[in-house]
């Protein structure tokens, strides 16, 4: 059964251009499902043996183990995609997921920071003139300037940044390239890091990564998250900040500042505008707050 999983992952990598992180998630989800099937009585040892009831029982198993609804939905989506592939490849004759309903997930609105909180976070990073401090200031400014995903930012190379034109090139999901403009303060922070901070962090002159860790290697997603968490805790808002908080804040602030939905969609690298539309709901909530605070009859 693992052989079919491997072929599917190869297909996603080569044909669909999925990222390493997405491939890893599919691998974990499908391997977990395969272990569940192997542990049944009698065990299921072929994908052709899988029935819809087996998948329903697996969903119940996940819920009993208190997986979140979004995690269960993701795992079911992976299983559906896998069986669609097996059917297309002629490995199975019937798709057991054909009439399987996807678990419903309550959409949570993304958490965006206020302008003041963003400024406090960026100011805290700017207090330190060490190489790491210069790096941290540059990467936080860049996250807020571009709305990039954390996974996109850590993959940036030096030649992806054009300070003269004040823009950065990044590769999103499906290796799709987009060019994002950046504001002057982000340019200045990057200039200082590239001129002073990065040379002192660098161990290998051939290293192309833009952001380096203390070993002179490419900063990882986990390393970046620890940096964000550190500064968030320093300004007393540790629980309010996640790896995507600055991305959410970027989108919300752009829309509230007058940017169009299509423009924000392009900047964020969303394939579908419906994904971007969630930020209009965030603005609606903020509008309600302002109304309640400001209207004399609402007080």
Coordinates of C-alpha atoms in Angstrom, one line a residue:
X1 CA 0.0 0.0 0.0
X2 CA 2.9 2.3 0.6
X3 CA 4.0 1.9 -3.0
X4 CA 0.8 3.5 -4.2
X5 CA 1.2 6.3 -1.7
X6 CA 4.7 6.9 -3.1
X7 CA 3.5 7.0 -6.7
X8 CA 0.8 9.5 -5.7
X9 CA 3.3 11.7 -3.9
X10 CA 5.6 11.6 -7.0
X11 CA 2.6 12.7 -9.1
X12 CA 1.9 15.6 -6.8
X13 CA 5.5 16.7 -6.8
X14 CA 6.2 16.3 -10.6
X15 CA 2.9 16.9 -12.2
X16 CA 1.2 19.3 -9.7
X17 CA 4.3 21.1 -8.4
X18 CA 3.2 20.9 -4.8
X19 CA 5.6 22.2 -2.1
X20 CA 7.6 20.0 0.2
X21 CA 5.4 21.0 3.1
X22 CA 2.2 19.9 1.3
X23 CA 3.8 16.7 0.2
X24 CA 4.8 16.0 3.8
X25 CA 1.3 16.6 5.0
X26 CA -0.1 14.2 2.4
X27 CA 2.4 11.6 3.3
X28 CA 1.6 11.8 7.0
X29 CA -2.2 11.7 6.5
X30 CA -2.2 8.8 4.1
X31 CA 0.3 6.8 6.1
X32 CA -1.8 7.3 9.2
X33 CA -4.9 6.0 7.3
X34 CA -2.9 3.0 6.0
X35 CA -1.9 2.1 9.6
X36 CA -5.6 2.4 10.7
X37 CA -6.6 0.0 7.9
X38 CA -3.8 -2.5 8.8
X39 CA -5.0 -2.5 12.4
X40 CA -8.5 -3.5 11.5
X41 CA -9.9 -7.1 12.1
X42 CA -9.4 -8.5 9.5
X43 CA -6.7 -6.1 8.3
X44 CA -7.0 -4.4 5.0
X45 CA -3.9 -4.8 2.9
X46 CA -5.0 -3.5 -0.5
X47 CA -6.5 -0.1 -1.5
X48 CA -9.0 -2.0 -3.7
X49 CA -10.5 -3.5 -0.5
X50 CA -11.3 -0.2 1.1
X51 CA -15.0 0.6 1.3
X52 CA -16.8 3.8 2.2
X53 CA -17.7 2.4 5.6
X54 CA -14.0 2.0 6.4
X55 CA -13.4 5.7 5.7
X56 CA -16.4 6.7 7.8
X57 CA -15.1 4.6 10.7
X58 CA -11.7 6.3 10.3
X59 CA -13.4 9.7 10.5
X60 CA -15.1 8.6 13.7
X61 CA -11.8 7.3 15.0
X62 CA -10.2 10.7 14.4
X63 CA -13.0 12.5 16.2
X64 CA -12.8 10.2 19.2
X65 CA -9.1 11.1 19.4
X66 CA -10.2 14.8 19.5
X67 CA -8.7 15.9 16.3
X68 CA -10.0 19.4 15.3
X69 CA -12.6 19.6 12.6
X70 CA -10.2 21.4 10.3
X71 CA -7.6 18.6 10.7
X72 CA -10.2 15.9 10.0
X73 CA -11.3 17.8 6.9
X74 CA -7.7 18.0 5.7
X75 CA -7.1 14.3 6.2
X76 CA -10.3 13.4 4.4
X77 CA -9.4 15.7 1.5
X78 CA -6.1 13.9 1.2
X79 CA -7.8 10.5 1.2
X80 CA -10.3 11.7 -1.5
X81 CA -7.5 13.0 -3.7
X82 CA -5.6 9.8 -3.3
X83 CA -8.5 7.6 -4.3
X84 CA -9.2 9.8 -7.3
X85 CA -5.6 9.2 -8.4
X86 CA -5.9 5.5 -7.9
X87 CA -9.1 5.4 -10.0
X88 CA -7.5 7.4 -12.8
X89 CA -4.5 5.1 -12.8
X90 CA -6.6 2.0 -13.0
X91 CA -5.3 0.7 -9.6
X92 CA -8.9 0.5 -8.3
X93 CA -12.2 0.0 -10.1
X94 CA -14.5 1.9 -7.7
X95 CA -13.8 5.1 -5.7
X96 CA -15.1 4.6 -2.1
X97 CA -15.0 8.4 -1.6
X98 CA -17.3 9.1 -4.6
X99 CA -20.4 9.7 -2.4
X100 CA -18.5 10.6 0.8
X101 CA -19.4 14.0 2.2
X102 CA -16.5 16.2 3.4
X103 CA -16.6 17.1 7.1
X104 CA -18.0 20.6 7.6
X105 CA -15.5 23.1 9.0
X106 CA -16.6 26.2 10.8
X107 CA -14.6 29.0 9.1
X108 CA -12.6 31.0 11.6
X109 CA -11.9 34.6 10.7
X110 CA -8.2 35.3 10.6
X111 CA -6.8 37.3 13.5
X112 CA -5.4 40.7 12.4
X113 CA -3.4 43.0 14.6
X114 CA -4.2 46.7 14.9
X115 CA -1.8 49.2 13.3
X116 CA -0.6 50.1 16.8
X117 CA 0.2 46.5 17.7
X118 CA 2.1 46.0 14.4
X119 CA 4.1 49.1 15.0
X120 CA 5.0 48.0 18.6
X121 CA 6.1 44.6 17.3
X122 CA 8.3 46.1 14.6
X123 CA 9.7 48.7 17.0
X124 CA 10.7 46.0 19.4
X125 CA 12.7 44.2 16.7
X126 CA 14.4 47.4 15.8
X127 CA 15.8 47.9 19.3
X128 CA 18.7 45.6 18.7
X129 CA 21.7 46.5 16.5
X130 CA 23.2 43.0 16.6
X131 CA 23.3 40.8 13.4
X132 CA 20.4 38.8 14.7
X133 CA 18.5 42.0 15.6
X134 CA 19.1 43.4 12.1
X135 CA 17.9 40.1 10.6
X136 CA 14.8 40.0 12.8
X137 CA 13.9 43.6 12.0
X138 CA 14.3 43.0 8.3
X139 CA 12.3 39.8 8.2
X140 CA 9.4 41.2 10.3
X141 CA 9.3 44.3 8.1
X142 CA 9.3 42.1 5.0
X143 CA 6.5 39.9 6.3
X144 CA 4.3 42.9 7.0
X145 CA 5.3 44.7 3.8
X146 CA 4.5 41.7 1.5
X147 CA 1.9 39.5 3.3
X148 CA 4.0 36.5 2.4
X149 CA 3.5 33.1 3.9
X150 CA 6.2 32.1 6.4
X151 CA 7.1 29.2 4.1
X152 CA 7.6 31.6 1.2
X153 CA 9.8 34.0 3.2
X154 CA 12.3 31.4 4.5
X155 CA 12.8 30.2 0.9
X156 CA 13.8 33.6 -0.4
X157 CA 17.3 33.9 -1.8
X158 CA 19.4 37.1 -2.0
X159 CA 18.7 37.5 -5.7
X160 CA 15.0 37.5 -5.1
X161 CA 15.2 41.0 -3.5
X162 CA 15.6 44.0 -5.7
X163 CA 16.2 47.0 -3.4
X164 CA 16.7 49.4 -6.3
X165 CA 13.1 48.7 -7.6
X166 CA 11.8 48.1 -4.1
X167 CA 10.3 44.7 -4.7
X168 CA 10.7 41.1 -3.9
X169 CA 10.1 38.0 -5.9
X170 CA 8.6 35.0 -4.2
X171 CA 7.3 31.6 -5.3
X172 CA 4.0 30.5 -3.8
X173 CA 1.9 27.4 -4.0
X174 CA 2.5 25.4 -7.1
X175 CA 5.8 27.3 -7.6
X176 CA 3.8 30.3 -9.0
X177 CA 6.0 33.4 -9.1
X178 CA 4.8 36.8 -8.0
X179 CA 6.5 40.2 -7.6
X180 CA 5.5 42.2 -4.6
X181 CA 6.4 45.9 -3.9
X182 CA 7.8 46.8 -0.5
X183 CA 7.7 50.1 1.3
X184 CA 10.7 52.3 2.2
X185 CA 11.1 51.2 5.8
X186 CA 11.3 47.6 4.7
X187 CA 13.9 48.5 2.0
X188 CA 16.0 50.3 4.7
X189 CA 15.8 47.3 7.1
X190 CA 16.9 45.0 4.3
X191 CA 19.7 47.2 3.3
X192 CA 21.0 47.3 6.9
X193 CA 20.7 43.6 7.3
X194 CA 22.4 42.8 3.9
X195 CA 25.3 45.3 4.5
X196 CA 25.9 44.6 8.2
X197 CA 24.0 41.7 9.7
X198 CA 24.1 39.0 7.1
X199 CA 27.8 39.2 6.5
X200 CA 28.4 38.5 10.2
X201 CA 26.0 35.6 10.2
X202 CA 27.4 34.1 7.0
X203 CA 29.7 31.1 7.3
X204 CA 29.6 29.9 3.6
X205 CA 30.1 32.7 1.0
X206 CA 28.2 30.5 -1.5
X207 CA 25.1 30.4 0.7
X208 CA 22.2 31.9 -1.3
X209 CA 19.5 32.1 1.4
X210 CA 18.4 35.6 2.3
X211 CA 17.8 35.0 6.0
X212 CA 20.4 33.0 7.9
X213 CA 20.3 31.4 11.4
X214 CA 23.2 31.5 13.9
X215 CA 24.9 28.6 12.0
X216 CA 24.9 30.5 8.8
X217 CA 22.3 28.2 7.2
X218 CA 18.9 29.0 5.8
X219 CA 16.5 30.0 8.5
X220 CA 13.7 27.4 9.0
X221 CA 10.0 27.9 9.4
X222 CA 10.3 26.8 13.0
X223 CA 13.2 29.2 13.6
X224 CA 11.2 32.0 12.1
X225 CA 8.2 31.2 14.3
X226 CA 10.3 31.3 17.4
X227 CA 11.6 34.7 16.4
X228 CA 8.0 36.0 15.9
X229 CA 6.9 34.5 19.2
X230 CA 9.8 36.0 21.0
X231 CA 9.0 39.6 20.0
X232 CA 5.3 39.1 20.5
X233 CA 6.0 38.0 24.1
X234 CA 8.3 41.0 24.6
X235 CA 5.5 43.4 23.8
X236 CA 2.9 41.4 25.8
X237 CA 0.9 39.8 23.0
X238 CA 2.3 36.3 22.8
X239 CA -1.1 34.6 22.6
X240 CA -2.4 37.0 19.9
X241 CA 0.3 36.2 17.3
X242 CA 0.6 33.2 15.1
X243 CA 3.0 32.6 12.1
X244 CA 0.3 34.0 9.8
X245 CA -0.7 37.0 11.9
X246 CA 1.3 39.5 9.9
X247 CA 0.0 38.1 6.7
X248 CA -3.6 38.5 8.0
X249 CA -2.8 42.0 9.2
X250 CA -1.3 42.9 5.8
X251 CA -4.4 41.9 4.0
X252 CA -6.8 43.5 6.4
X253 CA -5.0 46.8 6.5
X254 CA -4.6 46.9 2.7
X255 CA -8.3 46.4 2.2
X256 CA -9.3 48.9 4.9
X257 CA -6.8 51.4 3.3
X258 CA -8.6 51.2 0.0
X259 CA -6.9 48.4 -1.9
X260 CA -9.2 46.4 -4.2
X261 CA -10.0 42.7 -3.6
X262 CA -8.3 41.6 -6.8
X263 CA -5.1 43.5 -6.1
X264 CA -4.9 42.0 -2.6
X265 CA -5.6 38.5 -4.1
X266 CA -2.6 38.9 -6.4
X267 CA -0.3 40.2 -3.6
X268 CA -1.2 37.3 -1.4
X269 CA -0.9 34.7 -4.1
X270 CA -4.4 33.3 -3.7
X271 CA -5.6 31.1 -6.5
X272 CA -9.3 31.9 -5.8
X273 CA -10.7 35.2 -4.8
X274 CA -13.0 33.5 -2.4
X275 CA -10.0 32.9 -0.2
X276 CA -9.3 36.6 -0.1
X277 CA -12.9 37.5 0.5
X278 CA -12.7 36.3 4.1
X279 CA -10.8 39.5 4.9
X280 CA -13.8 41.6 3.9
X281 CA -15.6 39.9 6.8
X282 CA -12.8 40.9 9.1
X283 CA -13.3 44.5 8.0
X284 CA -17.1 44.2 8.6
X285 CA -16.5 43.1 12.1
X286 CA -14.2 46.0 12.7
X287 CA -16.8 48.3 11.2
X288 CA -19.3 47.0 13.7
X289 CA -16.9 47.7 16.5
X290 CA -16.3 51.3 15.3
X291 CA -20.1 51.8 14.9
X292 CA -20.8 50.6 18.4
X293 CA -18.0 52.7 19.9
X294 CA -18.9 55.9 17.9
X295 CA -22.6 56.1 17.4
X296 CA -24.3 58.0 20.3
X297 CA -27.4 55.7 20.2
X298 CA -25.2 52.5 20.2
X299 CA -23.5 53.3 23.4

